[in-house]
Short mmCIF file of C-alpha atoms in Angstrom, two decimals:
data_model
loop_
_atom_site.label_atom_id
_atom_site.label_comp_id
_atom_site.label_asym_id
_atom_site.label_seq_id
_atom_site.Cartn_x
_atom_site.Cartn_y
_atom_site.Cartn_z
CA MET A 1273 0.00 0.00 0.00
CA SER A 1274 1.36 3.44 -0.95
CA LYS A 1275 2.05 6.08 1.70
CA ALA A 1276 -0.68 8.27 0.21
CA LYS A 1277 -3.28 5.52 0.46
CA ALA A 1278 -2.14 4.65 3.96
CA ALA A 1279 -2.46 8.28 5.04
CA GLU A 1280 -5.90 8.51 3.42
CA LYS A 1281 -7.02 5.33 5.20
CA ASN A 1282 -5.67 6.63 8.50
CA GLY A 1283 -7.53 9.93 7.97
CA HIS A 1284 -10.80 8.11 7.28
CA SER A 1285 -10.24 5.98 10.37
CA LYS A 1286 -9.71 9.04 12.59
CA LYS A 1287 -12.74 10.79 11.08
CA ASN A 1288 -14.93 7.73 11.63
CA GLY A 1289 -13.59 7.46 15.16
CA LYS A 1290 -14.47 11.09 15.89
CA ALA A 1291 -17.93 10.64 14.38
CA LEU A 1292 -18.49 7.52 16.49
CA SER A 1293 -17.29 9.34 19.60
CA ALA A 1294 -19.64 12.26 18.88
CA ALA A 1295 -22.54 9.89 18.30
CA VAL A 1296 -21.81 8.09 21.55
CA SER A 1297 -21.65 11.42 23.41
CA VAL A 1298 -24.98 12.56 21.97
CA GLY A 1299 -26.52 9.19 22.74
CA ALA A 1300 -25.21 9.29 26.29
CA ALA A 1301 -26.58 12.81 26.77
CA LYS A 1302 -30.02 11.79 25.48
CA SER A 1303 -29.96 8.69 27.65
CA ALA A 1304 -29.06 10.76 30.73
CA LEU A 1305 -31.83 13.27 29.96
CA ALA A 1306 -34.35 10.48 29.51
CA HIS A 1307 -33.26 9.03 32.85
CA VAL A 1308 -33.71 12.36 34.63
CA SER A 1309 -37.07 13.24 33.05
CA PRO A 1310 -39.93 11.73 35.09
CA PRO A 1311 -42.70 9.79 33.32
CA LEU A 1312 -45.99 11.66 32.86
CA HIS A 1313 -48.85 10.25 34.91
CA GLN A 1314 -51.49 11.83 32.71
CA ASP A 1315 -51.92 12.43 29.01
CA PRO A 1316 -52.37 16.24 28.75
CA HIS A 1317 -54.20 15.74 25.44
CA ALA A 1318 -56.56 12.98 26.63
CA VAL A 1319 -60.23 13.37 25.73
CA ARG A 1320 -63.43 11.56 26.64
CA ASP A 1321 -65.46 10.58 23.62
CA THR A 1322 -69.06 11.10 24.78
CA ARG A 1323 -71.11 12.38 27.71
CA GLU A 1324 -72.18 8.78 28.41
CA LYS A 1325 -68.52 7.77 28.65
CA VAL A 1326 -67.87 10.59 31.12
CA LEU A 1327 -70.79 9.35 33.25
CA GLU A 1328 -69.47 5.79 33.26
CA VAL A 1329 -66.02 6.96 34.30
CA ALA A 1330 -67.47 9.23 37.01
CA ILE A 1331 -69.55 6.40 38.49
CA GLY A 1332 -66.60 4.01 38.39
CA HIS A 1333 -64.38 6.54 40.14
CA GLU A 1334 -66.90 6.99 42.96
CA VAL A 1335 -67.47 3.25 43.42
CA ARG A 1336 -63.73 2.66 43.73
CA ALA A 1337 -63.28 5.63 46.08
CA PHE A 1338 -66.09 4.51 48.43
CA ARG A 1339 -64.79 0.93 48.40
CA LYS A 1340 -61.27 1.99 49.29
CA LYS A 1341 -62.57 4.32 51.99
CA LEU A 1342 -64.18 1.29 53.64
CA GLY A 1343 -60.93 -0.66 53.25
CA ILE A 1344 -62.53 -3.58 51.39
CA THR A 1345 -61.37 -5.43 48.30
CA VAL A 1346 -63.20 -5.91 45.02
CA ALA A 1347 -63.81 -9.52 46.09
CA ASP A 1348 -65.39 -8.32 49.34
CA LEU A 1349 -67.70 -5.97 47.44
CA ALA A 1350 -68.57 -8.70 44.93
CA SER A 1351 -69.54 -11.02 47.76
CA ALA A 1352 -71.69 -8.34 49.44
CA THR A 1353 -73.55 -7.42 46.25
CA ASP A 1354 -73.67 -10.72 44.29
CA ILE A 1355 -72.02 -8.87 41.40
CA SER A 1356 -69.25 -10.77 39.60
CA LEU A 1357 -65.61 -9.67 39.93
CA GLY A 1358 -65.45 -9.08 36.19
CA MET A 1359 -68.49 -6.81 36.20
CA LEU A 1360 -67.22 -4.84 39.20
CA SER A 1361 -63.88 -4.36 37.48
CA LYS A 1362 -65.65 -3.03 34.37
CA ILE A 1363 -67.75 -0.67 36.50
CA GLU A 1364 -64.78 0.71 38.43
CA ASN A 1365 -62.82 1.26 35.21
CA GLY A 1366 -65.72 3.02 33.49
CA ILE A 1367 -66.03 0.37 30.79
CA THR A 1368 -69.73 -0.39 31.29
CA SER A 1369 -72.86 1.40 32.47
CA PRO A 1370 -74.32 -0.27 35.57
CA SER A 1371 -78.08 -0.73 35.81
CA LEU A 1372 -80.18 0.96 38.49
CA THR A 1373 -80.52 -2.40 40.24
CA THR A 1374 -76.72 -2.75 40.31
CA LEU A 1375 -76.30 0.79 41.61
CA GLN A 1376 -78.82 0.10 44.38
CA ALA A 1377 -76.89 -3.02 45.41
CA LEU A 1378 -73.66 -1.05 45.45
CA SER A 1379 -75.20 1.80 47.44
CA ARG A 1380 -76.44 -0.62 50.14
CA ALA A 1381 -73.09 -2.40 50.36
CA LEU A 1382 -71.08 0.83 50.47
CA GLY A 1383 -73.48 2.67 52.78
CA VAL A 1384 -74.05 5.67 50.48
CA PRO A 1385 -77.09 6.95 48.55
CA VAL A 1386 -77.35 6.09 44.87
CA THR A 1387 -76.99 9.80 44.04
CA ALA A 1388 -73.47 9.76 45.54
CA PHE A 1389 -72.21 7.88 42.47
CA PHE A 1390 -73.14 10.85 40.25
CA ARG A 1391 -71.40 13.51 42.34
CA ARG A 1392 -68.40 14.06 40.07
CA PHE A 1393 -70.56 13.97 36.95
CA GLU A 1394 -73.06 16.54 38.21
CA GLU A 1395 -70.58 18.97 39.79
CA GLU A 1396 -70.08 22.22 37.94
CA ARG A 1397 -66.60 22.70 36.49
CA ASN A 1398 -65.51 26.32 36.68
CA ALA A 1399 -63.23 28.42 34.54
CA VAL A 1400 -62.01 31.99 34.99
CA PHE A 1401 -61.20 34.27 32.03
CA VAL A 1402 -59.30 37.49 32.71
CA LYS A 1403 -58.85 40.07 29.95
CA ALA A 1404 -55.46 41.75 29.62
CA GLY A 1405 -55.05 44.43 32.26
CA GLU A 1406 -58.11 43.32 34.23
CA GLY A 1407 -56.43 41.18 36.90
CA VAL A 1408 -56.96 42.09 40.55
CA ASP A 1409 -54.09 43.92 42.24
CA VAL A 1410 -53.63 42.46 45.69
CA GLU A 1411 -51.59 43.14 48.80
CA ARG A 1412 -49.55 40.16 49.88
CA ARG A 1413 -46.85 39.69 52.48
CA GLY A 1414 -43.70 41.36 51.16
CA THR A 1415 -45.57 43.81 48.93
CA ARG A 1416 -43.86 47.19 48.92
CA ALA A 1417 -43.28 50.16 46.61
CA GLY A 1418 -42.57 49.05 43.08
CA HIS A 1419 -43.73 45.46 43.66
CA GLN A 1420 -47.07 44.76 42.01
CA TYR A 1421 -48.96 41.49 42.48
CA THR A 1422 -51.80 40.92 40.03
CA LEU A 1423 -54.01 37.92 40.71
CA LEU A 1424 -54.97 36.42 37.34
CA GLY A 1425 -57.81 34.20 38.53
CA HIS A 1426 -59.25 32.26 41.43
CA ILE A 1427 -61.59 29.27 41.66
CA GLY A 1428 -63.06 28.92 45.13
CA SER A 1429 -64.20 25.30 44.94
CA ASP A 1430 -63.23 22.30 42.79
CA THR A 1431 -62.68 18.56 43.13
CA SER A 1432 -58.88 18.57 43.18
CA GLY A 1433 -58.30 19.42 46.85
CA VAL A 1434 -55.63 21.88 45.69
CA THR A 1435 -55.66 25.69 45.65
CA VAL A 1436 -53.83 27.36 42.76
CA GLU A 1437 -52.96 31.07 42.73
CA PRO A 1438 -51.65 32.50 39.43
CA TYR A 1439 -49.95 35.91 39.78
CA LEU A 1440 -48.34 38.35 37.39
CA ILE A 1441 -45.50 39.97 39.35
CA SER A 1442 -44.12 43.29 38.13
CA LEU A 1443 -40.96 44.93 39.50
CA SER A 1444 -40.44 48.54 38.43
CA GLU A 1445 -37.48 50.91 38.55
CA ASP A 1446 -38.42 51.80 42.13
CA SER A 1447 -38.31 48.22 43.37
CA ASP A 1448 -35.96 46.92 45.96
CA VAL A 1449 -35.19 43.25 46.55
CA PHE A 1450 -37.93 40.98 47.90
CA PRO A 1451 -37.80 39.52 51.37
CA THR A 1452 -37.17 35.77 51.44
CA PHE A 1453 -40.37 33.75 51.10
CA GLN A 1454 -41.09 30.31 52.51
CA HIS A 1455 -44.49 28.58 52.43
CA ASP A 1456 -46.34 25.34 51.79
CA GLY A 1457 -46.81 23.88 48.32
CA MET A 1458 -45.11 24.14 44.95
CA GLU A 1459 -44.33 27.24 42.87
CA PHE A 1460 -43.72 27.74 39.16
CA LEU A 1461 -42.08 30.87 37.73
CA TYR A 1462 -42.00 31.92 34.08
CA MET A 1463 -39.99 34.95 33.02
CA LEU A 1464 -41.67 37.41 30.65
CA GLU A 1465 -39.51 40.52 30.74
CA GLY A 1466 -36.22 41.75 32.20
CA GLU A 1467 -33.61 39.74 34.07
CA VAL A 1468 -33.41 38.58 37.67
CA VAL A 1469 -31.17 36.34 39.75
CA TYR A 1470 -33.59 34.17 41.70
CA ARG A 1471 -32.64 32.29 44.85
CA HIS A 1472 -34.05 28.93 45.88
CA SER A 1473 -32.47 27.47 49.01
CA ASN A 1474 -28.70 27.70 48.43
CA ASN A 1475 -28.92 27.91 44.63
CA LEU A 1476 -29.03 30.97 42.37
CA TYR A 1477 -30.68 31.04 38.94
CA ARG A 1478 -30.18 33.83 36.39
CA MET A 1479 -33.53 34.10 34.65
CA THR A 1480 -34.29 35.86 31.37
CA PRO A 1481 -37.47 35.84 29.21
CA GLY A 1482 -38.55 32.29 28.40
CA ASP A 1483 -36.80 30.74 31.42
CA SER A 1484 -38.81 28.88 34.03
CA LEU A 1485 -38.23 27.60 37.55
CA PHE A 1486 -40.35 24.99 39.33
CA PHE A 1487 -39.63 24.32 42.99
CA ASP A 1488 -40.69 23.19 46.43
CA ALA A 1489 -41.82 26.43 48.07
CA ASP A 1490 -41.01 25.18 51.57
CA ALA A 1491 -37.37 26.18 50.93
CA PRO A 1492 -36.43 29.89 51.28
CA HIS A 1493 -36.78 31.63 47.91
CA GLY A 1494 -37.07 35.03 46.25
CA PRO A 1495 -35.29 37.46 43.90
CA GLU A 1496 -31.66 37.93 44.91
CA GLU A 1497 -30.62 40.50 42.29
CA LEU A 1498 -32.75 42.67 40.01
CA THR A 1499 -30.36 42.64 37.06
CA HIS A 1500 -32.38 44.32 34.31
CA LEU A 1501 -35.53 46.34 35.06
CA PRO A 1502 -38.46 46.41 34.50
CA ILE A 1503 -39.08 42.77 35.39
CA LYS A 1504 -42.25 40.75 34.86
CA TYR A 1505 -42.83 37.08 35.56
CA LEU A 1506 -45.65 34.67 36.21
CA SER A 1507 -45.77 33.04 39.63
CA ILE A 1508 -48.14 30.08 39.98
CA ILE A 1509 -48.44 28.76 43.53
CA SER A 1510 -50.28 25.56 44.42
CA TYR A 1511 -50.90 24.13 47.88
CA PRO A 1512 -53.37 21.84 49.68
CA ARG A 1513 -56.72 23.54 50.29
CA GLY A 1514 -56.93 25.09 53.74
CA ARG A 1515 -53.23 26.07 53.85
CA GLY A 1516 -52.14 29.47 52.59
CA GLY A 1517 -49.34 30.64 50.33
CA ASP A 1518 -46.77 33.35 51.16
#
């Protein structure tokens, strides 16, 4: 083999080696990211096909919830109602529509009125629409000159057991740094305008428009440095109903 061909072969070998190394690095990075990312427990795009299907699912959810509250198994409930295990499984999973006779048997065994099985189906589901500039300015702990909290919506009662407070927070030229907050629940921030260094526990995050931060709000947190004013960001706080935010 000539020296030229040998050099060419060696060059191809090095190039292929670099390409393989790059591919391995990319693959390792994707693998690591996949390992870190948690699986989703819900499909955010899931739909229910018909109103009847929603009713079946609602009844099944209530039957399962009442059964578990009593601490009994599906077999126990089947024995108490003379309903087969297969039928009970279909009912609890919303696959079939139980007859009125079946619902009466279930209500007697579970110690609840028949109407209790329709609770989730009949409950009103609320939504709040707020036009731009029409949010409610509120006073919250830590509010001071140049710090504006605008509540973007509030639903007083729902079936989730969780309270969610969405705020638009604006920091003007006159702002000074926030006090440190610490409260129950989780908080999600989304930067809209400006730049801020945000503290969570012992970590600092430089946030610019498009950045987000999701954290356990029980750790001390708040803006550490107002880098580029004016600053606007969304703050969405969620916590168990009956326990307040900051």
